[in-house]
Short mmCIF file of C-alpha atoms in Angstrom, two decimals:
data_model
loop_
_atom_site.label_atom_id
_atom_site.label_comp_id
_atom_site.label_asym_id
_atom_site.label_seq_id
_atom_site.Cartn_x
_atom_site.Cartn_y
_atom_site.Cartn_z
CA UNK H 1 -97.21 -32.55 -92.75
CA UNK H 2 -100.44 -33.84 -91.19
CA UNK H 3 -99.67 -37.38 -92.34
CA UNK H 4 -96.17 -37.09 -90.82
CA UNK H 5 -97.63 -36.00 -87.45
CA UNK H 6 -100.22 -38.78 -87.45
CA UNK H 7 -97.60 -41.44 -88.19
CA UNK H 8 -95.24 -40.09 -85.54
CA UNK H 9 -98.00 -40.12 -82.88
CA UNK H 10 -99.17 -43.58 -83.98
CA UNK H 11 -95.65 -45.04 -83.76
CA UNK H 12 -95.02 -43.30 -80.45
CA UNK H 13 -98.26 -44.71 -79.00
CA UNK H 14 -97.35 -48.17 -80.24
CA UNK H 15 -94.01 -47.99 -78.42
CA UNK H 16 -95.84 -46.77 -75.31
CA UNK H 17 -98.26 -49.70 -75.08
CA UNK H 18 -95.93 -52.36 -76.44
CA UNK H 19 -93.89 -52.68 -73.21
CA UNK H 20 -96.28 -52.24 -70.26
CA UNK H 21 -93.71 -53.04 -67.56
CA UNK H 22 -91.19 -50.54 -68.94
CA UNK H 23 -93.96 -47.98 -69.32
CA UNK H 24 -95.09 -48.51 -65.72
CA UNK H 25 -91.54 -48.22 -64.35
CA UNK H 26 -90.79 -45.01 -66.28
CA UNK H 27 -94.14 -43.47 -65.36
CA UNK H 28 -93.89 -44.32 -61.65
CA UNK H 29 -90.46 -42.79 -61.27
CA UNK H 30 -91.81 -39.70 -63.02
CA UNK H 31 -94.72 -39.60 -60.59
CA UNK H 32 -92.32 -39.66 -57.61
CA UNK H 33 -90.40 -36.75 -59.09
CA UNK H 34 -93.63 -34.78 -59.60
CA UNK H 35 -94.86 -35.48 -56.05
CA UNK H 36 -91.53 -34.27 -54.62
CA UNK H 37 -91.52 -31.10 -56.74
CA UNK H 38 -95.13 -30.25 -55.88
CA UNK H 39 -94.51 -30.73 -52.17
CA UNK H 40 -91.36 -28.58 -52.34
CA UNK H 41 -93.54 -25.77 -53.70
CA UNK H 42 -96.18 -26.39 -51.02
CA UNK H 43 -93.53 -26.62 -48.27
CA UNK H 44 -91.92 -23.37 -49.44
CA UNK H 45 -95.28 -21.55 -49.41
CA UNK H 46 -96.25 -22.99 -46.03
CA UNK H 47 -92.89 -22.21 -44.39
CA UNK H 48 -93.04 -18.59 -45.60
CA UNK H 49 -96.59 -18.35 -44.25
CA UNK H 50 -95.51 -19.94 -40.94
CA UNK H 51 -92.70 -17.42 -40.43
CA UNK H 52 -95.05 -14.50 -41.11
CA UNK H 53 -97.68 -16.06 -38.82
CA UNK H 54 -95.17 -16.36 -35.95
CA UNK H 55 -93.92 -12.82 -36.54
CA UNK H 56 -97.47 -11.48 -36.27
CA UNK H 57 -97.97 -13.32 -32.99
CA UNK H 58 -94.82 -11.88 -31.47
CA UNK H 59 -94.47 -8.70 -29.49
CA UNK H 60 -91.70 -6.92 -27.63
CA UNK H 61 -92.20 -7.00 -23.89
CA UNK H 62 -90.51 -4.55 -21.55
CA UNK H 63 -90.38 -5.53 -17.88
CA UNK H 64 -89.64 -2.68 -15.48
CA UNK H 65 -87.68 -2.71 -12.23
CA UNK H 66 -89.64 -2.70 -8.99
CA UNK H 67 -88.63 0.78 -7.85
CA UNK H 68 -89.85 2.51 -11.03
CA UNK H 69 -92.33 5.38 -10.67
CA UNK H 70 -95.57 5.90 -12.59
CA UNK H 71 -94.18 9.14 -14.07
CA UNK H 72 -91.20 7.30 -15.55
CA UNK H 73 -93.51 4.75 -17.16
CA UNK H 74 -95.75 7.43 -18.63
CA UNK H 75 -92.71 9.34 -19.92
CA UNK H 76 -91.43 6.28 -21.78
CA UNK H 77 -94.93 5.45 -23.09
CA UNK H 78 -95.32 8.99 -24.47
CA UNK H 79 -91.99 8.84 -26.26
CA UNK H 80 -92.65 5.39 -27.72
CA UNK H 81 -96.12 6.49 -28.89
CA UNK H 82 -94.45 9.12 -31.07
CA UNK H 83 -92.69 6.44 -33.16
CA UNK H 84 -94.60 5.87 -36.41
CA UNK H 85 -93.53 2.21 -36.65
CA UNK H 86 -95.24 1.25 -33.37
CA UNK H 87 -98.77 -0.08 -33.82
CA UNK H 88 -99.85 -0.71 -30.22
CA UNK H 89 -98.58 -0.35 -26.65
CA UNK H 90 -100.33 -2.28 -23.88
CA UNK H 91 -99.43 -1.15 -20.37
CA UNK H 92 -99.81 -3.94 -17.82
CA UNK H 93 -99.63 -2.84 -14.20
CA UNK H 94 -98.25 -4.99 -11.38
CA UNK H 95 -101.79 -5.73 -10.20
CA UNK H 96 -102.97 -6.70 -13.69
CA UNK H 97 -99.89 -8.89 -14.19
CA UNK H 98 -100.70 -10.69 -10.93
CA UNK H 99 -104.31 -11.29 -11.92
CA UNK H 100 -103.24 -12.64 -15.32
CA UNK H 101 -100.70 -14.93 -13.65
CA UNK H 102 -103.30 -16.23 -11.17
CA UNK H 103 -105.80 -16.88 -13.94
CA UNK H 104 -103.24 -18.87 -15.97
CA UNK H 105 -102.34 -20.96 -12.93
CA UNK H 106 -105.78 -21.26 -11.31
CA UNK H 107 -105.63 -25.06 -11.65
CA UNK H 108 -102.24 -25.23 -9.95
CA UNK H 109 -102.81 -24.97 -6.17
CA UNK H 110 -99.10 -25.16 -5.37
CA UNK H 111 -98.40 -21.88 -7.18
CA UNK H 112 -101.49 -20.17 -5.76
CA UNK H 113 -100.51 -21.22 -2.21
CA UNK H 114 -96.94 -20.04 -2.75
CA UNK H 115 -98.24 -16.59 -3.77
CA UNK H 116 -100.41 -16.41 -0.67
CA UNK H 117 -97.49 -17.33 1.60
CA UNK H 118 -95.24 -14.79 -0.12
CA UNK H 119 -97.58 -12.03 1.00
CA UNK H 120 -96.66 -9.59 -1.75
CA UNK H 121 -96.82 -9.16 -5.52
CA UNK H 122 -93.55 -10.48 -7.00
CA UNK H 123 -94.41 -9.33 -10.54
CA UNK H 124 -93.50 -6.01 -12.15
CA UNK H 125 -95.22 -3.63 -14.53
CA UNK H 126 -94.58 -4.14 -18.22
CA UNK H 127 -95.25 -2.97 -21.78
CA UNK H 128 -96.37 -5.33 -24.56
CA UNK H 129 -95.49 -3.56 -27.82
CA UNK H 130 -96.54 -4.54 -31.33
CA UNK H 131 -94.80 -2.93 -34.32
CA UNK H 132 -96.17 -2.55 -37.84
CA UNK H 133 -93.38 -4.66 -39.36
CA UNK H 134 -91.42 -7.52 -37.74
CA UNK H 135 -88.07 -5.96 -38.64
CA UNK H 136 -88.99 -2.92 -36.52
CA UNK H 137 -88.58 -4.94 -33.30
CA UNK H 138 -84.81 -4.89 -33.74
CA UNK H 139 -84.90 -1.12 -34.22
CA UNK H 140 -87.00 -0.66 -31.07
CA UNK H 141 -84.82 -3.00 -29.00
CA UNK H 142 -81.69 -1.07 -29.98
CA UNK H 143 -83.37 2.24 -29.06
CA UNK H 144 -84.34 0.95 -25.61
CA UNK H 145 -80.89 -0.48 -24.89
CA UNK H 146 -79.18 2.81 -25.79
CA UNK H 147 -81.77 5.23 -24.38
CA UNK H 148 -81.95 7.08 -21.05
CA UNK H 149 -84.60 4.57 -19.97
CA UNK H 150 -82.30 1.56 -19.91
CA UNK H 151 -81.73 1.94 -16.15
CA UNK H 152 -85.42 1.43 -15.35
CA UNK H 153 -85.79 -1.66 -17.57
CA UNK H 154 -85.30 -5.10 -16.04
CA UNK H 155 -85.65 -7.20 -19.18
CA UNK H 156 -86.54 -6.99 -22.90
CA UNK H 157 -87.90 -10.29 -24.25
CA UNK H 158 -87.53 -9.59 -27.96
CA UNK H 159 -84.16 -11.33 -28.13
CA UNK H 160 -85.85 -14.62 -27.14
CA UNK H 161 -88.60 -14.12 -29.71
CA UNK H 162 -86.04 -13.33 -32.38
CA UNK H 163 -84.26 -16.60 -31.59
CA UNK H 164 -87.52 -18.50 -32.14
CA UNK H 165 -87.99 -16.87 -35.56
CA UNK H 166 -84.39 -17.60 -36.54
CA UNK H 167 -84.79 -21.26 -35.56
CA UNK H 168 -87.97 -21.58 -37.61
CA UNK H 169 -86.30 -19.93 -40.62
CA UNK H 170 -83.20 -22.15 -40.24
CA UNK H 171 -85.33 -25.31 -40.01
CA UNK H 172 -87.44 -24.42 -43.05
CA UNK H 173 -84.36 -23.49 -45.10
CA UNK H 174 -82.78 -26.83 -44.22
CA UNK H 175 -86.01 -28.59 -45.23
CA UNK H 176 -86.06 -26.80 -48.58
CA UNK H 177 -82.43 -27.74 -49.29
CA UNK H 178 -83.15 -31.36 -48.38
CA UNK H 179 -86.16 -31.53 -50.71
CA UNK H 180 -84.20 -29.86 -53.53
CA UNK H 181 -81.51 -32.53 -53.09
CA UNK H 182 -84.15 -35.27 -53.25
CA UNK H 183 -85.61 -33.70 -56.40
CA UNK H 184 -82.19 -33.68 -58.07
CA UNK H 185 -81.59 -37.35 -57.18
CA UNK H 186 -85.05 -38.47 -58.34
CA UNK H 187 -84.76 -36.40 -61.53
CA UNK H 188 -81.44 -38.06 -62.36
CA UNK H 189 -82.95 -41.48 -61.65
CA UNK H 190 -85.96 -40.65 -63.85
CA UNK H 191 -83.66 -39.51 -66.67
CA UNK H 192 -81.60 -42.71 -66.42
CA UNK H 193 -84.72 -44.91 -66.34
CA UNK H 194 -86.24 -43.20 -69.39
CA UNK H 195 -82.86 -43.24 -71.18
CA UNK H 196 -82.49 -46.98 -70.68
CA UNK H 197 -86.15 -47.66 -71.45
CA UNK H 198 -85.86 -45.87 -74.79
CA UNK H 199 -82.60 -47.68 -75.52
CA UNK H 200 -84.30 -51.02 -74.92
CA UNK H 201 -87.13 -50.03 -77.26
CA UNK H 202 -84.64 -48.82 -79.87
CA UNK H 203 -82.61 -52.02 -79.79
CA UNK H 204 -85.78 -54.12 -79.98
CA UNK H 205 -86.68 -52.17 -83.14
CA UNK H 206 -83.16 -52.18 -84.57
CA UNK H 207 -84.20 -53.93 -87.78
CA UNK H 208 -87.17 -51.57 -88.31
CA UNK H 209 -84.92 -48.56 -87.91
CA UNK H 210 -82.39 -49.97 -90.38
CA UNK H 211 -85.17 -50.56 -92.94
CA UNK H 212 -86.48 -47.00 -92.45
CA UNK H 213 -82.99 -45.62 -93.04
CA UNK H 214 -82.52 -47.78 -96.16
CA UNK H 215 -85.77 -46.51 -97.70
CA UNK H 216 -84.72 -42.92 -97.02
CA UNK H 217 -86.77 -42.00 -93.93
CA UNK H 218 -85.62 -38.77 -92.37
CA UNK H 219 -83.93 -38.66 -88.96
CA UNK H 220 -86.90 -36.66 -87.68
CA UNK H 221 -89.30 -39.43 -88.64
CA UNK H 222 -87.12 -41.94 -86.77
CA UNK H 223 -86.55 -39.75 -83.69
CA UNK H 224 -89.92 -38.14 -83.01
CA UNK H 225 -91.93 -41.32 -82.26
CA UNK H 226 -89.60 -41.94 -79.31
CA UNK H 227 -90.05 -38.34 -78.16
CA UNK H 228 -93.79 -38.93 -78.30
CA UNK H 229 -93.36 -42.15 -76.29
CA UNK H 230 -91.38 -40.37 -73.57
CA UNK H 231 -94.02 -37.62 -73.53
CA UNK H 232 -96.64 -40.26 -72.81
CA UNK H 233 -94.45 -41.50 -69.95
CA UNK H 234 -94.48 -37.98 -68.52
CA UNK H 235 -98.24 -37.57 -68.91
CA UNK H 236 -98.92 -40.93 -67.26
CA UNK H 237 -96.48 -39.95 -64.51
CA UNK H 238 -98.49 -36.76 -63.95
CA UNK H 239 -101.68 -38.83 -63.65
CA UNK H 240 -100.07 -41.21 -61.12
CA UNK H 241 -98.53 -38.24 -59.31
CA UNK H 242 -101.87 -36.44 -59.10
CA UNK H 243 -103.45 -39.52 -57.50
CA UNK H 244 -100.65 -39.75 -54.92
CA UNK H 245 -100.79 -36.00 -54.20
CA UNK H 246 -104.58 -36.13 -53.77
CA UNK H 247 -104.23 -38.95 -51.24
CA UNK H 248 -101.48 -37.11 -49.32
CA UNK H 249 -103.43 -33.83 -49.30
CA UNK H 250 -106.52 -35.56 -47.90
CA UNK H 251 -104.37 -37.24 -45.25
CA UNK H 252 -102.32 -34.20 -44.20
CA UNK H 253 -104.65 -31.24 -44.72
CA UNK H 254 -106.34 -31.36 -41.31
CA UNK H 255 -102.97 -31.53 -39.50
CA UNK H 256 -101.37 -28.71 -41.52
CA UNK H 257 -104.45 -26.49 -41.31
CA UNK H 258 -104.39 -26.73 -37.48
CA UNK H 259 -100.80 -25.46 -37.26
CA UNK H 260 -101.66 -21.84 -38.07
CA UNK H 261 -105.45 -21.78 -38.56
CA UNK H 262 -104.85 -19.47 -41.52
CA UNK H 263 -103.26 -21.76 -44.11
CA UNK H 264 -105.51 -24.22 -45.96
CA UNK H 265 -103.64 -26.92 -47.87
CA UNK H 266 -106.63 -27.78 -50.04
CA UNK H 267 -107.30 -24.14 -50.82
CA UNK H 268 -103.64 -23.53 -51.73
CA UNK H 269 -103.66 -26.52 -54.11
CA UNK H 270 -106.89 -25.36 -55.73
CA UNK H 271 -105.73 -21.74 -56.14
CA UNK H 272 -102.37 -22.79 -57.67
CA UNK H 273 -103.38 -25.93 -59.53
CA UNK H 274 -102.55 -24.49 -62.97
CA UNK H 275 -99.04 -23.46 -61.87
CA UNK H 276 -98.42 -26.81 -60.17
CA UNK H 277 -99.60 -28.66 -63.30
CA UNK H 278 -97.42 -26.52 -65.58
CA UNK H 279 -94.31 -27.05 -63.40
CA UNK H 280 -95.02 -30.82 -63.29
CA UNK H 281 -95.44 -30.94 -67.05
CA UNK H 282 -92.23 -29.01 -67.72
CA UNK H 283 -90.16 -31.17 -65.38
CA UNK H 284 -91.66 -34.54 -66.28
CA UNK H 285 -91.94 -34.18 -70.05
CA UNK H 286 -88.80 -32.03 -70.29
CA UNK H 287 -86.51 -34.50 -68.50
CA UNK H 288 -88.04 -37.44 -70.40
CA UNK H 289 -87.60 -35.79 -73.78
CA UNK H 290 -84.03 -34.73 -73.01
CA UNK H 291 -83.07 -38.27 -71.97
CA UNK H 292 -84.82 -39.69 -75.05
CA UNK H 293 -83.11 -37.21 -77.38
CA UNK H 294 -79.71 -38.17 -76.00
CA UNK H 295 -80.49 -41.90 -76.29
CA UNK H 296 -81.71 -41.81 -79.91
CA UNK H 297 -78.91 -39.48 -81.05
CA UNK H 298 -76.34 -41.76 -79.45
CA UNK H 299 -77.79 -44.80 -81.22
CA UNK H 300 -77.97 -43.11 -84.61
CA UNK H 301 -74.35 -41.98 -84.31
CA UNK H 302 -73.22 -45.49 -83.36
CA UNK H 303 -75.10 -47.04 -86.28
CA UNK H 304 -73.73 -44.68 -88.93
#
């Protein structure tokens, strides 16, 4: 058995190094497939993190009408405070809202002058509410719209925030589908390249195969060296892919890290390197071996 394994590996390695251009082509297309798969995984993780990050930054703002009384505001605040899904309620008075607005626009003299000429505070009091879970905003918005307090509320801004989240989710889902489509196309191309590469090797060794069959070599002894060869294509593809991924991570990490300040591309790669390697190995070697198995079986059937 040990002799069989040694001969199979030796013959497979010989096929691998015998045709350097074919080896390079098969390995490079494998590397592109691996890079695409790895970045689909990274994109999926980052998009999920981005959605959660945006949800955490959101709040539900309630803007009150101008003629509202302090007692009405305190009554609503007391009732909302009794809800267990509400984490925080910030009450911003008209005066505080004006000071915040002035501070944000302190470098814009046109707006400051317009406020001075207006002679009164055009802003209204408001609540900024943060819930424990993002899905609770919808529940709170429905309560406010159907409650006795709806007549004192000028505007609820959650609907705008919800639209932002939905757009981000829609964009990331589209991105995932696009990358999956690219993976399928590249995987098919890789399978075709390996299939044809193995066929070329087989036909170049046609006489050797015929001699092996005449002297009684088993089909396994004929087939497995080509499986080993395609496995080497996959491994070399992983090496090339790792080099490309390392270059892309170094180039993109600073940009991606700045988007949320809480997602590190390098850290994610390092923490999940074993999973990424395993997925790359399964895809690369698996597709190569499947294409090779089909190619050698087809040849052996034709030559019977």
